[in-house]
Amino acid sequence: MDVVEYIQANKAQFFADLKEWLAIPSISGDPAHHDDVRRSADWLAEYLRGQGFPTVEVWPTAGLPAVYAEWPAADPDAPSVLVYGHHDVQPVTPLEEWDTDPFTPVEQGDQLVARGTSDDKGQVFFHTLGLRANLAANGTDAPPVTIKLLVEGEEESGSVHFAELLTERRERLAADAVIISDTTMWSADVPSMCTGMRGLAEAEITLRGAEVDLHSGSFGGAVPNALHAMVELLGKLHDADGRVTVPGFYDDVVPLTDEERELFARLPFDEAGWLETAGNSRAAYGEAGFTTLERIWARPTAEINGLWGGHTGPGGKTIVPREAHAKLSFRLVAGQEPAKVRDAFVAWVEANAPAGVEVEVRTPGGGVRPCFSPIDSAGVAAARRAMEKAFGKEVLFTREGGSGPEADLADILEAPLVFVAVGLNDDRIHAPNEKVEMPLLLKGAEAAAYLWDELATALR
Amino acid sequence: MDVVEYIQANKAQFFADLKEWLAIPSISGDPAHHDDVRRSADWLAEYLRGQGFPTVEVWPTAGLPAVYAEWPAADPDAPSVLVYGHHDVQPVTPLEEWDTDPFTPVEQGDQLVARGTSDDKGQVFFHTLGLRANLAANGTDAPPVTIKLLVEGEEESGSVHFAELLTERRERLAADAVIISDTTMWSADVPSMCTGMRGLAEAEITLRGAEVDLHSGSFGGAVPNALHAMVELLGKLHDADGRVTVPGFYDDVVPLTDEERELFARLPFDEAGWLETAGNSRAAYGEAGFTTLERIWARPTAEINGLWGGHTGPGGKTIVPREAHAKLSFRLVAGQEPAKVRDAFVAWVEANAPAGVEVEVRTPGGGVRPCFSPIDSAGVAAARRAMEKAFGKEVLFTREGGSGPEADLADILEAPLVFVAVGLNDDRIHAPNEKVEMPLLLKGAEAAAYLWDELATALR
Ligand SMILES: [Zn+2]
Ligand SMILES: [Zn+2]
């Protein structure tokens, strides 16, 4: 029995089991549902035992529990692979916008509708079917790589205890690659894999002129105005080409390869439609020489998130404001270190702040390191072959602009990330009427079945 | 009996009368004292009648009353002069910081301490003594010019009904010059006259990018950021020389004459001390090629009074903010029209706003026209001669940065302003322990006595 035959033979049971799990309202952001999150963990643990995992444990945290399962390879020298997903879900408000009950999964044509179908229970679940298909096709009772499955319970509430969990359990979680199944493909017709997520660094600037707001009639035009200083300073943060002017800002950036740019360019990107999703932004705008997709996926940014000073209430107030404040953040890409970017920015502010104002720059938080797996790295190439075999067509590449627990997985476990996911951007995750395309979940299972054989060779 | 003899002979009675008026707590900003403001008007009217003014009227307004008195010249062709002052006073909080009761005037050496001694009852009052000294010295019972005295009751609460009063009473208030006795001299040793006050125009800018704040991970670097647009725009408002870049902004400015600059430069200006009064500003700063005094008195400004957008609360929020707002005001000098400056600024914003943002510029309020009397104008020159005769030394010139009801007087009555005042910057007006230098009030009376003869010739 080959992989596809096994999946076809078992898909009815697969969806029946998934529906049982989806019925548990494991909303980690709502304390009233924390017992449900625990129940979800227990249900999954029991299910994984039933699927044959030799080791299944529920791991408590200071918050909500994760589930860990391990199925060792027959060959003790085989590589280890960690699969990451989460079993908690987003809240379901506003409930009145749901056409059906969010925790009563219903099939509508090819779609399965319920909270968590795409993000992320459905995508965790295809791995169970995929692994069993792999075993069936290979006629063995142990996979070609040691599989470690880690299913978090706090992803939708900020993964607040996840780094701690990874650090504590680092030995047992050790792996040659981490498979992330919590993202999306470009579209049902255009299968793709994510290869990186931007990181983050943050800074706050305060400029101070006088000790008090001054009357602009008496003093205006003859003393520094903190807001003038701030607009003069931050007006220089980008050059005419939209490039960040902080010295060294781009030094460590891993450049896009010609192949990546060419593959990005083959994605059928509808810029007008994208601008609509961007709050009806009036125009694309950014660093010269890069496309919109390159800008949001592979180029670092310096963004003013907030700025304030002086009189911000109704009416006018003719003051020379004493202080100006700005909050900034930097999206970082492959190669950049948050600490280095912060230091460069602090130096830039100190070198460029206009005369006559006191300068204070703070850089709160440790930041988030970007994560990135080159398209020609062993894990990504292997997963691409598995995906292409399942989908029967070329698999393209994307990246993502933000990042969640992925950076912690890469940093703490020091393993390359490989994103294998079959969600779609129109799955309405975090929104009413979340759905998953059932045929895509089965393609995910198929890709996962092939993946372990590919990785057994590629990671050895 | 000459002017000085008359003043010496009558000074005791003068101060006794003034103290009686000062005892009335005519705080226009405190409704609990509005009856006192009315009592102050009645007291003054009665006093002026006693001093011999043929016409004395209390003029009601929609708020608090003004006092009007008129003493016609013997010669029906003589010029008319309007003297402006106010009989209301500032609040006295914090009361615990007063060494003596604010409404129980006490003499301390040469100083008379009470609320209103300098601002402005004392300075209104010296005109009564001055006028009687003039009559005594000339041996007549009518002054050489028709004197119209207008003493407002709402100056310390914004002169809200003053423009209306001036408009309604325009015919009766018609004058060839307006004497303002509500300002200060440079110092007791350096008598001076103010020759102008800056005007005001205001504007608000809103720049809009997307319709909502966007997630900077998903969209940052690829759509316009309204705050970037704002700092880029306002960063261009001044050039490297601190000059406002709005085209035409300086076109109508009446330039400082060499004589004015030379006279300003002779004022013993202590810049370090001035910076201390400017909230310990770190350095003088402004338009290249001008001194600090020239900048605050005779040069127009564009000042950002407030600016805000995006996340301004605690912590970070990685958004691309959808809107940015700024409030600006312009201090205007001789020759500039608020409406023209506003129009030029609107055009500048529209021409310079970065691509990709929607621009809205509002120009609330009608603004305040600057007022200015050239130092060689007839009225100023005559008043300077009177002041120099009283003080026995050269009188220099200043200007003031802000403006109150003076612009209304100049605009509505269409008469040149002449500032004759003997207050000092250390009189603690609007603060606890307000005082006036009694010898200076007598010098003011002496200057006023000479002034009418000077103006009778100069304005004819
Ligand atoms: Zn998720
Ligand atoms: Zn005053």
PDB file of N, CA and C in Angstrom, chain A residues 272-340:
ATOM      1  N   ALA A 272      -2.519  45.471  -6.506  1.00  0.00           N
ATOM      2  CA  ALA A 272      -3.710  46.271  -6.191  1.00  0.00           C
ATOM      3  C   ALA A 272      -4.525  45.598  -5.084  1.00  0.00           C
ATOM      4  N   GLY A 273      -4.672  44.268  -5.196  1.00  0.00           N
ATOM      5  CA  GLY A 273      -5.414  43.546  -4.170  1.00  0.00           C
ATOM      6  C   GLY A 273      -4.701  43.585  -2.827  1.00  0.00           C
ATOM      7  N   TRP A 274      -3.378  43.503  -2.895  1.00  0.00           N
ATOM      8  CA  TRP A 274      -2.595  43.555  -1.662  1.00  0.00           C
ATOM      9  C   TRP A 274      -2.740  44.917  -0.989  1.00  0.00           C
ATOM     10  N   LEU A 275      -2.732  45.991  -1.766  1.00  0.00           N
ATOM     11  CA  LEU A 275      -2.899  47.328  -1.183  1.00  0.00           C
ATOM     12  C   LEU A 275      -4.266  47.458  -0.508  1.00  0.00           C
ATOM     13  N   GLU A 276      -5.274  46.791  -1.063  1.00  0.00           N
ATOM     14  CA  GLU A 276      -6.583  46.794  -0.386  1.00  0.00           C
ATOM     15  C   GLU A 276      -6.472  46.138   0.984  1.00  0.00           C
ATOM     16  N   THR A 277      -5.758  45.012   1.052  1.00  0.00           N
ATOM     17  CA  THR A 277      -5.615  44.352   2.356  1.00  0.00           C
ATOM     18  C   THR A 277      -4.775  45.209   3.306  1.00  0.00           C
ATOM     19  N   ALA A 278      -3.962  46.093   2.736  1.00  0.00           N
ATOM     20  CA  ALA A 278      -3.145  46.994   3.562  1.00  0.00           C
ATOM     21  C   ALA A 278      -3.941  48.253   3.883  1.00  0.00           C
ATOM     22  N   GLY A 279      -5.173  48.058   4.379  1.00  0.00           N
ATOM     23  CA  GLY A 279      -5.989  49.197   4.800  1.00  0.00           C
ATOM     24  C   GLY A 279      -6.215  50.202   3.688  1.00  0.00           C
ATOM     25  N   ASN A 280      -6.344  49.694   2.456  1.00  0.00           N
ATOM     26  CA  ASN A 280      -6.471  50.600   1.313  1.00  0.00           C
ATOM     27  C   ASN A 280      -5.356  51.626   1.260  1.00  0.00           C
ATOM     28  N   SER A 281      -4.140  51.172   1.473  1.00  0.00           N
ATOM     29  CA  SER A 281      -2.996  52.078   1.314  1.00  0.00           C
ATOM     30  C   SER A 281      -3.009  52.642  -0.103  1.00  0.00           C
ATOM     31  N   ARG A 282      -2.565  53.894  -0.220  1.00  0.00           N
ATOM     32  CA  ARG A 282      -2.707  54.597  -1.501  1.00  0.00           C
ATOM     33  C   ARG A 282      -1.718  54.154  -2.564  1.00  0.00           C
ATOM     34  N   ALA A 283      -0.583  53.618  -2.128  1.00  0.00           N
ATOM     35  CA  ALA A 283       0.438  53.242  -3.103  1.00  0.00           C
ATOM     36  C   ALA A 283       1.463  52.347  -2.423  1.00  0.00           C
ATOM     37  N   ALA A 284       2.100  51.515  -3.203  1.00  0.00           N
ATOM     38  CA  ALA A 284       3.249  50.793  -2.673  1.00  0.00           C
ATOM     39  C   ALA A 284       4.384  51.803  -2.524  1.00  0.00           C
ATOM     40  N   TYR A 285       5.259  51.549  -1.572  1.00  0.00           N
ATOM     41  CA  TYR A 285       6.246  52.561  -1.208  1.00  0.00           C
ATOM     42  C   TYR A 285       7.342  51.855  -0.451  1.00  0.00           C
ATOM     43  N   GLY A 286       8.585  52.156  -0.756  1.00  0.00           N
ATOM     44  CA  GLY A 286       9.641  51.521   0.020  1.00  0.00           C
ATOM     45  C   GLY A 286      10.992  51.649  -0.646  1.00  0.00           C
ATOM     46  N   GLU A 287      11.887  50.794  -0.224  1.00  0.00           N
ATOM     47  CA  GLU A 287      13.278  50.858  -0.657  1.00  0.00           C
ATOM     48  C   GLU A 287      13.385  50.658  -2.173  1.00  0.00           C
ATOM     49  N   ALA A 288      14.054  51.590  -2.813  1.00  0.00           N
ATOM     50  CA  ALA A 288      14.196  51.523  -4.268  1.00  0.00           C
ATOM     51  C   ALA A 288      14.949  50.260  -4.664  1.00  0.00           C
ATOM     52  N   GLY A 289      14.574  49.676  -5.796  1.00  0.00           N
ATOM     53  CA  GLY A 289      15.294  48.527  -6.321  1.00  0.00           C
ATOM     54  C   GLY A 289      14.735  47.194  -5.860  1.00  0.00           C
ATOM     55  N   PHE A 290      13.646  47.217  -5.090  1.00  0.00           N
ATOM     56  CA  PHE A 290      13.067  45.968  -4.618  1.00  0.00           C
ATOM     57  C   PHE A 290      11.568  45.957  -4.875  1.00  0.00           C
ATOM     58  N   THR A 291      11.037  44.759  -5.109  1.00  0.00           N
ATOM     59  CA  THR A 291       9.595  44.628  -5.298  1.00  0.00           C
ATOM     60  C   THR A 291       8.912  44.665  -3.936  1.00  0.00           C
ATOM     61  N   THR A 292       7.597  44.785  -3.972  1.00  0.00           N
ATOM     62  CA  THR A 292       6.843  44.782  -2.722  1.00  0.00           C
ATOM     63  C   THR A 292       7.089  43.503  -1.924  1.00  0.00           C
ATOM     64  N   LEU A 293       7.059  42.347  -2.571  1.00  0.00           N
ATOM     65  CA  LEU A 293       7.286  41.097  -1.831  1.00  0.00           C
ATOM     66  C   LEU A 293       8.700  41.051  -1.264  1.00  0.00           C
ATOM     67  N   GLU A 294       9.660  41.509  -2.023  1.00  0.00           N
ATOM     68  CA  GLU A 294      11.029  41.541  -1.496  1.00  0.00           C
ATOM     69  C   GLU A 294      11.121  42.482  -0.298  1.00  0.00           C
ATOM     70  N   ARG A 295      10.416  43.622  -0.391  1.00  0.00           N
ATOM     71  CA  ARG A 295      10.465  44.577   0.722  1.00  0.00           C
ATOM     72  C   ARG A 295       9.895  43.993   2.007  1.00  0.00           C
ATOM     73  N   ILE A 296       8.755  43.303   1.915  1.00  0.00           N
ATOM     74  CA  ILE A 296       8.149  42.826   3.175  1.00  0.00           C
ATOM     75  C   ILE A 296       8.773  41.528   3.661  1.00  0.00           C
ATOM     76  N   TRP A 297       9.446  40.801   2.789  1.00  0.00           N
ATOM     77  CA  TRP A 297       9.974  39.502   3.197  1.00  0.00           C
ATOM     78  C   TRP A 297      11.473  39.516   3.471  1.00  0.00           C
ATOM     79  N   ALA A 298      12.193  40.295   2.705  1.00  0.00           N
ATOM     80  CA  ALA A 298      13.641  40.093   2.698  1.00  0.00           C
ATOM     81  C   ALA A 298      14.448  41.367   2.902  1.00  0.00           C
ATOM     82  N   ARG A 299      13.763  42.489   3.202  1.00  0.00           N
ATOM     83  CA  ARG A 299      14.507  43.724   3.418  1.00  0.00           C
ATOM     84  C   ARG A 299      14.218  44.260   4.815  1.00  0.00           C
ATOM     85  N   PRO A 300      15.238  44.741   5.491  1.00  0.00           N
ATOM     86  CA  PRO A 300      15.011  45.284   6.833  1.00  0.00           C
ATOM     87  C   PRO A 300      14.394  46.683   6.748  1.00  0.00           C
ATOM     88  N   THR A 301      13.726  47.081   7.817  1.00  0.00           N
ATOM     89  CA  THR A 301      13.075  48.394   7.838  1.00  0.00           C
ATOM     90  C   THR A 301      13.389  49.117   9.135  1.00  0.00           C
ATOM     91  N   ALA A 302      13.233  50.428   9.081  1.00  0.00           N
ATOM     92  CA  ALA A 302      13.193  51.254  10.290  1.00  0.00           C
ATOM     93  C   ALA A 302      11.863  51.972  10.236  1.00  0.00           C
ATOM     94  N   GLU A 303      11.050  51.749  11.242  1.00  0.00           N
ATOM     95  CA  GLU A 303       9.680  52.243  11.196  1.00  0.00           C
ATOM     96  C   GLU A 303       9.397  53.085  12.441  1.00  0.00           C
ATOM     97  N   ILE A 304       8.877  54.283  12.241  1.00  0.00           N
ATOM     98  CA  ILE A 304       8.395  55.068  13.384  1.00  0.00           C
ATOM     99  C   ILE A 304       7.013  54.543  13.732  1.00  0.00           C
ATOM    100  N   ASN A 305       6.868  53.989  14.940  1.00  0.00           N
ATOM    101  CA  ASN A 305       5.580  53.440  15.348  1.00  0.00           C
ATOM    102  C   ASN A 305       4.716  54.460  16.070  1.00  0.00           C
ATOM    103  N   GLY A 306       5.374  55.447  16.678  1.00  0.00           N
ATOM    104  CA  GLY A 306       4.627  56.472  17.399  1.00  0.00           C
ATOM    105  C   GLY A 306       5.523  57.671  17.618  1.00  0.00           C
ATOM    106  N   LEU A 307       4.910  58.848  17.647  1.00  0.00           N
ATOM    107  CA  LEU A 307       5.687  60.069  17.843  1.00  0.00           C
ATOM    108  C   LEU A 307       4.761  61.068  18.509  1.00  0.00           C
ATOM    109  N   TRP A 308       5.275  61.758  19.506  1.00  0.00           N
ATOM    110  CA  TRP A 308       4.427  62.752  20.148  1.00  0.00           C
ATOM    111  C   TRP A 308       5.246  63.787  20.902  1.00  0.00           C
ATOM    112  N   GLY A 309       4.614  64.954  21.084  1.00  0.00           N
ATOM    113  CA  GLY A 309       5.235  66.021  21.845  1.00  0.00           C
ATOM    114  C   GLY A 309       4.378  67.261  21.771  1.00  0.00           C
ATOM    115  N   GLY A 310       4.504  68.127  22.783  1.00  0.00           N
ATOM    116  CA  GLY A 310       3.786  69.394  22.769  1.00  0.00           C
ATOM    117  C   GLY A 310       2.303  69.232  22.982  1.00  0.00           C
ATOM    118  N   HIS A 311       1.559  70.165  22.406  1.00  0.00           N
ATOM    119  CA  HIS A 311       0.119  70.223  22.615  1.00  0.00           C
ATOM    120  C   HIS A 311      -0.595  69.328  21.616  1.00  0.00           C
ATOM    121  N   THR A 312      -1.291  68.309  22.127  1.00  0.00           N
ATOM    122  CA  THR A 312      -1.950  67.362  21.225  1.00  0.00           C
ATOM    123  C   THR A 312      -3.455  67.357  21.457  1.00  0.00           C
ATOM    124  N   GLY A 313      -3.945  68.271  22.270  1.00  0.00           N
ATOM    125  CA  GLY A 313      -5.376  68.323  22.547  1.00  0.00           C
ATOM    126  C   GLY A 313      -6.108  69.237  21.581  1.00  0.00           C
ATOM    127  N   PRO A 314      -7.375  69.510  21.878  1.00  0.00           N
ATOM    128  CA  PRO A 314      -8.143  70.389  20.979  1.00  0.00           C
ATOM    129  C   PRO A 314      -7.604  71.816  21.008  1.00  0.00           C
ATOM    130  N   GLY A 315      -7.850  72.538  19.935  1.00  0.00           N
ATOM    131  CA  GLY A 315      -7.472  73.945  19.879  1.00  0.00           C
ATOM    132  C   GLY A 315      -5.983  74.149  19.736  1.00  0.00           C
ATOM    133  N   GLY A 316      -5.600  75.391  19.732  1.00  0.00           N
ATOM    134  CA  GLY A 316      -4.188  75.703  19.568  1.00  0.00           C
ATOM    135  C   GLY A 316      -3.552  76.081  20.891  1.00  0.00           C
ATOM    136  N   LYS A 317      -2.260  75.936  20.996  1.00  0.00           N
ATOM    137  CA  LYS A 317      -1.524  76.341  22.200  1.00  0.00           C
ATOM    138  C   LYS A 317      -0.149  76.752  21.692  1.00  0.00           C
ATOM    139  N   THR A 318       0.135  78.043  21.795  1.00  0.00           N
ATOM    140  CA  THR A 318       1.335  78.560  21.142  1.00  0.00           C
ATOM    141  C   THR A 318       2.546  78.387  22.041  1.00  0.00           C
ATOM    142  N   ILE A 319       3.007  77.124  22.078  1.00  0.00           N
ATOM    143  CA  ILE A 319       4.156  76.806  22.926  1.00  0.00           C
ATOM    144  C   ILE A 319       5.345  76.356  22.080  1.00  0.00           C
ATOM    145  N   VAL A 320       6.501  76.515  22.682  1.00  0.00           N
ATOM    146  CA  VAL A 320       7.691  75.822  22.208  1.00  0.00           C
ATOM    147  C   VAL A 320       7.786  74.578  23.089  1.00  0.00           C
ATOM    148  N   PRO A 321       7.455  73.400  22.549  1.00  0.00           N
ATOM    149  CA  PRO A 321       7.365  72.205  23.399  1.00  0.00           C
ATOM    150  C   PRO A 321       8.730  71.791  23.945  1.00  0.00           C
ATOM    151  N   ARG A 322       8.735  71.370  25.182  1.00  0.00           N
ATOM    152  CA  ARG A 322      10.006  71.064  25.837  1.00  0.00           C
ATOM    153  C   ARG A 322      10.538  69.693  25.474  1.00  0.00           C
ATOM    154  N   GLU A 323       9.648  68.772  25.101  1.00  0.00           N
ATOM    155  CA  GLU A 323      10.085  67.397  24.846  1.00  0.00           C
ATOM    156  C   GLU A 323       9.435  66.845  23.589  1.00  0.00           C
ATOM    157  N   ALA A 324      10.137  65.923  22.966  1.00  0.00           N
ATOM    158  CA  ALA A 324       9.562  65.164  21.856  1.00  0.00           C
ATOM    159  C   ALA A 324       9.954  63.705  22.056  1.00  0.00           C
ATOM    160  N   HIS A 325       9.017  62.823  21.756  1.00  0.00           N
ATOM    161  CA  HIS A 325       9.218  61.384  21.973  1.00  0.00           C
ATOM    162  C   HIS A 325       8.922  60.622  20.699  1.00  0.00           C
ATOM    163  N   ALA A 326       9.681  59.580  20.474  1.00  0.00           N
ATOM    164  CA  ALA A 326       9.386  58.708  19.335  1.00  0.00           C
ATOM    165  C   ALA A 326       9.656  57.268  19.724  1.00  0.00           C
ATOM    166  N   LYS A 327       8.803  56.377  19.231  1.00  0.00           N
ATOM    167  CA  LYS A 327       9.025  54.939  19.379  1.00  0.00           C
ATOM    168  C   LYS A 327       9.272  54.377  17.990  1.00  0.00           C
ATOM    169  N   LEU A 328      10.310  53.583  17.873  1.00  0.00           N
ATOM    170  CA  LEU A 328      10.654  53.009  16.580  1.00  0.00           C
ATOM    171  C   LEU A 328      10.850  51.516  16.706  1.00  0.00           C
ATOM    172  N   SER A 329      10.674  50.825  15.599  1.00  0.00           N
ATOM    173  CA  SER A 329      11.050  49.418  15.571  1.00  0.00           C
ATOM    174  C   SER A 329      11.679  49.110  14.227  1.00  0.00           C
ATOM    175  N   PHE A 330      12.482  48.088  14.252  1.00  0.00           N
ATOM    176  CA  PHE A 330      13.229  47.664  13.076  1.00  0.00           C
ATOM    177  C   PHE A 330      12.838  46.228  12.779  1.00  0.00           C
ATOM    178  N   ARG A 331      12.415  45.965  11.548  1.00  0.00           N
ATOM    179  CA  ARG A 331      12.220  44.589  11.100  1.00  0.00           C
ATOM    180  C   ARG A 331      13.551  44.136  10.524  1.00  0.00           C
ATOM    181  N   LEU A 332      14.024  43.029  11.024  1.00  0.00           N
ATOM    182  CA  LEU A 332      15.355  42.568  10.644  1.00  0.00           C
ATOM    183  C   LEU A 332      15.260  41.331   9.766  1.00  0.00           C
ATOM    184  N   VAL A 333      16.230  41.145   8.912  1.00  0.00           N
ATOM    185  CA  VAL A 333      16.223  39.970   8.038  1.00  0.00           C
ATOM    186  C   VAL A 333      17.510  39.179   8.221  1.00  0.00           C
ATOM    187  N   ALA A 334      17.524  38.044   7.556  1.00  0.00           N
ATOM    188  CA  ALA A 334      18.614  37.086   7.660  1.00  0.00           C
ATOM    189  C   ALA A 334      19.968  37.769   7.783  1.00  0.00           C
ATOM    190  N   GLY A 335      20.699  37.407   8.824  1.00  0.00           N
ATOM    191  CA  GLY A 335      22.043  37.920   9.012  1.00  0.00           C
ATOM    192  C   GLY A 335      22.140  39.020  10.042  1.00  0.00           C
ATOM    193  N   GLN A 336      21.033  39.732  10.292  1.00  0.00           N
ATOM    194  CA  GLN A 336      21.093  40.861  11.225  1.00  0.00           C
ATOM    195  C   GLN A 336      20.885  40.410  12.666  1.00  0.00           C
ATOM    196  N   GLU A 337      21.621  41.070  13.567  1.00  0.00           N
ATOM    197  CA  GLU A 337      21.496  40.814  15.002  1.00  0.00           C
ATOM    198  C   GLU A 337      20.784  41.994  15.643  1.00  0.00           C
ATOM    199  N   PRO A 338      19.716  41.764  16.415  1.00  0.00           N
ATOM    200  CA  PRO A 338      19.022  42.886  17.056  1.00  0.00           C
ATOM    201  C   PRO A 338      19.964  43.804  17.836  1.00  0.00           C
ATOM    202  N   ALA A 339      20.884  43.225  18.614  1.00  0.00           N
ATOM    203  CA  ALA A 339      21.734  44.061  19.478  1.00  0.00           C
ATOM    204  C   ALA A 339      22.628  44.973  18.639  1.00  0.00           C
ATOM    205  N   LYS A 340      23.122  44.451  17.538  1.00  0.00           N
ATOM    206  CA  LYS A 340      24.018  45.242  16.702  1.00  0.00           C
ATOM    207  C   LYS A 340      23.254  46.394  16.030  1.00  0.00           C
TER     208      LYS A 340
END
